[in-house]
DNA sequence: AACAACCTCAACCGCATCAGA
DNA sequence: GTCTGATGCGGTTGAGGTTGT
C-alpha cells in the first residue's frame, strides 16, 4: 500500500475517541510534529516527546509511529523472494521473535514482518499442509513462543544438559545480536542459513 | 454495477523487562 | 529489596483497498 508518509492515515483502525488522548490514525500534521520533536530530543524519552510535540498522544503511540513509520530508511512493501526466504528460515530458528527477525532484515520493521507472516506465509504453509512451524500467531498466541522455540533449539542440539541450558539460550540470543548492522549482513545470514538448514 | 471474499497494514492492548529512585 | 515509570515486544483488531464473481 502505498502508504507513504504523507498520508499517514486515512486507513487504520477507527476507535471511539478516548476522553483525553488522541487515538487512531495519524495525520500528516501529527507526523510532521512528531518528526520534529524526535529531531530535537532524539528517538528516546517518549513521554517528553509526546508532551513537547503537543500531539495529545501517549508516549507509546508516538514511539510506535516513529518505529514503524517515520524512522529513516524504512523500506515498505514488496518483500522480495530473498527476504521472504530469510523470514521463513529465521522464523524456523527463532520463532515469533519478530524484533530479532526484523534486525536481520535491513530497513524492515518487526510490525511489517509480523503482518507479512501472519497472513502471507502462514497461509502459504497451511496451503502446503504443514503445521510443523506451529507458531502462527493465532494458534499459539503465547508470549512464551520464543522460549518454546529456544527449548526446541536446545532439544535439537545434541547434549542438552542442565548446565548447558542457559548457555544455549544465551548463545542463541548472542548469536543473533547483530547490533553492528551492515549492509552485507543480509547476504551473510542468507549464506549461513543455507548451510544450517 | 453490486456484492462478497480476500488481503494489507496501521495502531491498539496487555504483558514482561529494565532502570532509576 | 521494593516500587514505579519507561520501554520494548508480540498478539490482535478492524478499516479500507483490491480482486473475483
Short mmCIF file of C-alpha atoms (C1' of nucleotides) in Angstrom, two decimals:
data_model
loop_
_atom_site.label_atom_id
_atom_site.label_comp_id
_atom_site.label_asym_id
_atom_site.label_seq_id
_atom_site.Cartn_x
_atom_site.Cartn_y
_atom_site.Cartn_z
CA UNK A 1 0.00 0.00 0.00
CA UNK A 2 1.46 2.93 -0.82
CA UNK A 3 1.48 4.09 2.32
CA UNK A 4 3.75 6.62 2.29
CA UNK A 5 4.22 9.10 4.63
CA UNK A 6 2.09 11.76 3.98
CA UNK A 7 -0.97 10.14 4.26
CA UNK A 8 -0.48 8.59 7.17
CA UNK A 9 -3.51 7.62 7.66
CA UNK A 10 -6.57 7.56 6.36
CA UNK A 11 -6.53 3.94 6.95
CA UNK A 12 -6.35 2.09 10.01
CA UNK A 13 -8.43 1.38 12.90
CA UNK A 14 -11.05 3.80 13.98
CA UNK A 15 -11.95 3.52 17.58
CA UNK A 16 -14.07 5.60 19.80
CA UNK A 17 -12.06 8.56 20.89
CA UNK A 18 -10.51 8.40 24.29
CA UNK A 19 -11.62 11.11 26.62
CA UNK A 20 -8.30 12.86 26.54
CA UNK A 21 -5.74 11.38 24.25
CA UNK A 22 -5.85 11.35 20.52
CA UNK A 23 -6.11 7.91 19.07
CA UNK A 24 -6.49 6.27 15.76
CA UNK A 25 -4.82 7.14 12.52
CA UNK A 26 -2.10 9.71 12.45
CA UNK A 27 -2.45 12.76 10.28
CA UNK A 28 0.30 14.21 8.16
CA UNK A 29 0.45 17.16 10.51
CA UNK A 30 0.92 14.88 13.51
CA UNK A 31 3.66 13.05 11.70
CA UNK A 32 5.39 16.28 10.96
CA UNK A 33 5.22 17.39 14.56
CA UNK A 34 6.40 14.08 15.87
CA UNK A 35 9.31 14.01 13.45
CA UNK A 36 10.27 17.47 14.54
CA UNK A 37 10.13 16.55 18.20
CA UNK A 38 12.22 13.45 17.63
CA UNK A 39 14.67 15.53 15.71
CA UNK A 40 15.16 17.73 18.71
CA UNK A 41 15.10 15.18 21.51
CA UNK A 42 16.15 12.04 19.74
CA UNK A 43 14.20 8.82 19.47
CA UNK A 44 14.09 8.23 23.21
CA UNK A 45 12.34 9.94 26.06
CA UNK A 46 8.99 9.31 24.50
CA UNK A 47 6.97 10.81 27.32
CA UNK A 48 8.89 14.04 26.82
CA UNK A 49 8.46 13.91 23.08
CA UNK A 50 4.78 13.17 23.47
CA UNK A 51 4.38 16.14 25.77
CA UNK A 52 6.56 18.57 23.85
CA UNK A 53 5.08 17.83 20.50
CA UNK A 54 1.69 18.75 21.77
CA UNK A 55 0.16 15.86 19.94
CA UNK A 56 -2.00 14.72 22.76
CA UNK A 57 -0.89 11.18 22.10
CA UNK A 58 0.56 8.76 24.56
CA UNK A 59 4.28 8.04 24.55
CA UNK A 60 3.69 4.53 23.40
CA UNK A 61 1.73 5.66 20.42
CA UNK A 62 4.44 8.15 19.46
CA UNK A 63 7.12 5.52 19.75
CA UNK A 64 5.20 3.05 17.67
CA UNK A 65 4.51 5.59 14.99
CA UNK A 66 8.16 6.51 14.83
CA UNK A 67 9.44 2.95 14.84
CA UNK A 68 7.05 1.65 12.23
CA UNK A 69 6.57 4.59 10.00
CA UNK A 70 8.63 7.71 10.45
CA UNK A 71 12.01 6.24 11.23
CA UNK A 72 14.51 6.90 8.46
CA UNK A 73 15.49 4.19 6.00
CA UNK A 74 12.34 2.20 6.33
CA UNK A 75 11.60 0.07 3.34
CA UNK A 76 7.94 -0.58 2.77
CA UNK A 77 6.07 -3.18 0.81
CA UNK A 78 7.38 -5.50 -1.85
CA UNK A 79 9.05 -8.13 0.23
CA UNK A 80 11.46 -9.80 -2.13
CA UNK A 81 11.82 -13.54 -2.58
CA UNK A 82 15.15 -13.39 -0.85
CA UNK A 83 13.66 -11.57 2.08
CA UNK A 84 10.75 -13.96 2.24
CA UNK A 85 13.06 -16.91 2.25
CA UNK A 86 15.08 -15.33 5.00
CA UNK A 87 11.98 -14.66 7.05
CA UNK A 88 10.91 -18.27 6.76
CA UNK A 89 14.30 -19.55 7.77
CA UNK A 90 14.74 -17.14 10.62
CA UNK A 91 11.28 -17.86 11.86
CA UNK A 92 12.09 -21.52 11.87
CA UNK A 93 15.08 -20.82 14.03
CA UNK A 94 13.75 -18.06 16.22
CA UNK A 95 10.02 -18.48 16.34
CA UNK A 96 7.91 -15.38 16.74
CA UNK A 97 10.75 -13.15 17.79
CA UNK A 98 9.86 -10.53 15.29
CA UNK A 99 12.23 -7.92 16.55
CA UNK A 100 15.15 -10.29 16.13
CA UNK A 101 13.99 -11.32 12.72
CA UNK A 102 13.50 -7.70 11.75
CA UNK A 103 17.00 -6.94 12.89
CA UNK A 104 18.23 -9.32 10.23
CA UNK A 105 16.24 -7.65 7.52
CA UNK A 106 17.61 -4.21 6.92
CA UNK A 107 15.01 -1.50 6.84
CA UNK A 108 12.10 -3.75 7.69
CA UNK A 109 10.09 -3.29 10.84
CA UNK A 110 9.04 -6.06 13.15
CA UNK A 111 5.46 -5.00 12.66
CA UNK A 112 5.73 -5.38 8.92
CA UNK A 113 7.33 -8.77 9.14
CA UNK A 114 4.79 -9.87 11.69
CA UNK A 115 1.95 -8.74 9.47
CA UNK A 116 3.51 -10.41 6.48
CA UNK A 117 3.98 -13.64 8.33
CA UNK A 118 0.61 -13.64 9.97
CA UNK A 119 -1.21 -13.62 6.75
CA UNK A 120 1.03 -14.40 3.84
CA UNK A 121 3.43 -17.02 4.99
CA UNK A 122 1.10 -18.64 7.43
CA UNK A 123 -1.35 -19.11 4.64
CA UNK A 124 1.37 -20.47 2.38
CA UNK A 125 2.34 -23.02 4.94
CA UNK A 126 -1.22 -24.04 5.56
CA UNK A 127 -1.72 -24.45 1.87
CA UNK A 128 1.29 -26.66 1.72
CA UNK A 129 -0.14 -28.51 4.64
CA UNK A 130 2.47 -28.05 7.17
CA UNK A 131 1.90 -27.44 10.75
CA UNK A 132 5.35 -28.09 11.95
CA UNK A 133 6.12 -24.50 12.48
CA UNK A 134 3.14 -24.18 14.64
CA UNK A 135 3.93 -20.68 15.62
CA UNK A 136 1.26 -18.91 13.77
CA UNK A 137 0.06 -16.19 15.95
CA UNK A 138 -3.47 -17.24 16.31
CA UNK A 139 -2.80 -20.78 17.25
CA UNK A 140 0.00 -20.10 19.60
CA UNK A 141 -0.67 -16.71 20.85
CA UNK A 142 1.73 -17.04 23.66
CA UNK A 143 4.46 -14.81 24.74
CA UNK A 144 6.40 -17.86 25.57
CA UNK A 145 6.67 -18.80 21.97
CA UNK A 146 10.25 -17.82 21.74
CA UNK A 147 11.00 -19.70 24.90
CA UNK A 148 9.48 -22.79 23.42
CA UNK A 149 11.49 -22.18 20.32
CA UNK A 150 14.60 -21.96 22.36
CA UNK A 151 13.67 -25.18 24.05
CA UNK A 152 13.31 -26.75 20.67
CA UNK A 153 16.68 -25.49 19.67
CA UNK A 154 18.10 -26.95 22.80
CA UNK A 155 16.31 -30.19 22.30
CA UNK A 156 17.68 -30.44 18.83
CA UNK A 157 21.16 -29.81 19.93
CA UNK A 158 22.93 -32.96 20.87
CA UNK A 159 23.71 -32.62 24.55
CA UNK A 160 21.17 -30.57 26.26
CA UNK A 161 22.30 -30.95 29.83
CA UNK A 162 21.01 -28.76 32.61
CA UNK A 163 24.23 -26.95 32.74
CA UNK A 164 24.18 -26.04 29.13
CA UNK A 165 20.62 -24.94 29.19
CA UNK A 166 21.00 -21.29 29.86
CA UNK A 167 24.19 -21.10 27.96
CA UNK A 168 22.41 -22.34 24.91
CA UNK A 169 19.66 -19.80 25.21
CA UNK A 170 22.15 -17.05 25.70
CA UNK A 171 24.12 -18.30 22.78
CA UNK A 172 21.11 -18.05 20.57
CA UNK A 173 20.45 -14.53 21.71
CA UNK A 174 24.05 -13.55 21.41
CA UNK A 175 24.32 -15.18 18.07
CA UNK A 176 21.51 -13.11 16.69
CA UNK A 177 22.51 -9.95 18.37
CA UNK A 178 23.99 -8.20 15.39
CA UNK A 179 23.98 -4.83 16.95
CA UNK A 180 26.50 -3.61 14.44
CA UNK A 181 24.43 -3.88 11.37
CA UNK A 182 25.96 -3.52 7.99
CA UNK A 183 24.58 -3.90 4.50
CA UNK A 184 26.26 -7.20 3.88
CA UNK A 185 24.52 -8.86 6.75
CA UNK A 186 21.55 -10.00 4.76
CA UNK A 187 23.81 -11.80 2.37
CA UNK A 188 25.86 -13.24 5.18
CA UNK A 189 22.89 -14.55 7.09
CA UNK A 190 21.38 -15.95 3.95
CA UNK A 191 24.55 -17.86 3.26
CA UNK A 192 24.71 -19.08 6.80
CA UNK A 193 21.14 -20.28 6.69
CA UNK A 194 21.83 -22.16 3.52
CA UNK A 195 24.23 -24.25 5.49
CA UNK A 196 22.13 -24.53 8.59
CA UNK A 197 19.02 -25.54 7.06
"C1'" DA B 1 -22.80 -2.25 -11.01
"C1'" DA B 2 -23.15 -4.67 -6.78
"C1'" DC B 3 -21.66 -7.60 -3.62
"C1'" DA B 4 -18.54 -10.73 -1.21
"C1'" DA B 5 -14.27 -12.51 -0.15
"C1'" DC B 6 -9.68 -11.69 0.31
"C1'" DC B 7 -5.70 -9.00 1.57
"C1'" DT B 8 -2.92 -5.27 3.70
"C1'" DC B 9 -1.28 -2.81 7.36
"C1'" DA B 10 -1.71 0.91 10.99
"C1'" DA B 11 -2.49 1.02 15.53
"C1'" DC B 12 -4.11 -0.65 19.84
"C1'" DC B 13 -3.65 -3.69 24.02
"C1'" DG B 14 -1.50 -6.29 27.60
"C1'" DC B 15 2.39 -8.08 29.49
"C1'" DA B 16 7.40 -8.55 30.58
"C1'" DT B 17 11.54 -6.46 31.49
"C1'" DC B 18 14.60 -2.79 32.68
"C1'" DA B 19 16.37 1.17 35.11
"C1'" DG B 20 16.31 4.60 38.44
"C1'" DA B 21 14.62 6.34 42.88
"C1'" DG C 1 14.91 -5.19 48.32
"C1'" DT C 2 10.82 -2.83 46.61
"C1'" DC C 3 8.28 0.36 43.91
"C1'" DT C 4 7.27 2.82 39.88
"C1'" DG C 5 7.55 4.60 35.39
"C1'" DA C 6 9.56 3.84 30.83
"C1'" DT C 7 10.41 0.91 27.17
"C1'" DG C 8 10.00 -2.97 24.10
"C1'" DC C 9 7.70 -6.85 22.27
"C1'" DG C 10 4.22 -9.95 20.47
"C1'" DG C 11 -0.69 -10.65 19.68
"C1'" DT C 12 -4.79 -8.85 17.90
"C1'" DT C 13 -8.18 -5.93 15.69
"C1'" DG C 14 -10.63 -3.84 12.13
"C1'" DA C 15 -10.88 -0.18 8.42
"C1'" DG C 16 -10.13 0.25 3.87
"C1'" DG C 17 -8.30 -1.29 -0.61
"C1'" DT C 18 -8.33 -4.90 -4.23
"C1'" DT C 19 -9.92 -8.68 -6.78
"C1'" DG C 20 -13.20 -12.07 -8.16
"C1'" DT C 21 -17.97 -13.47 -9.23
#
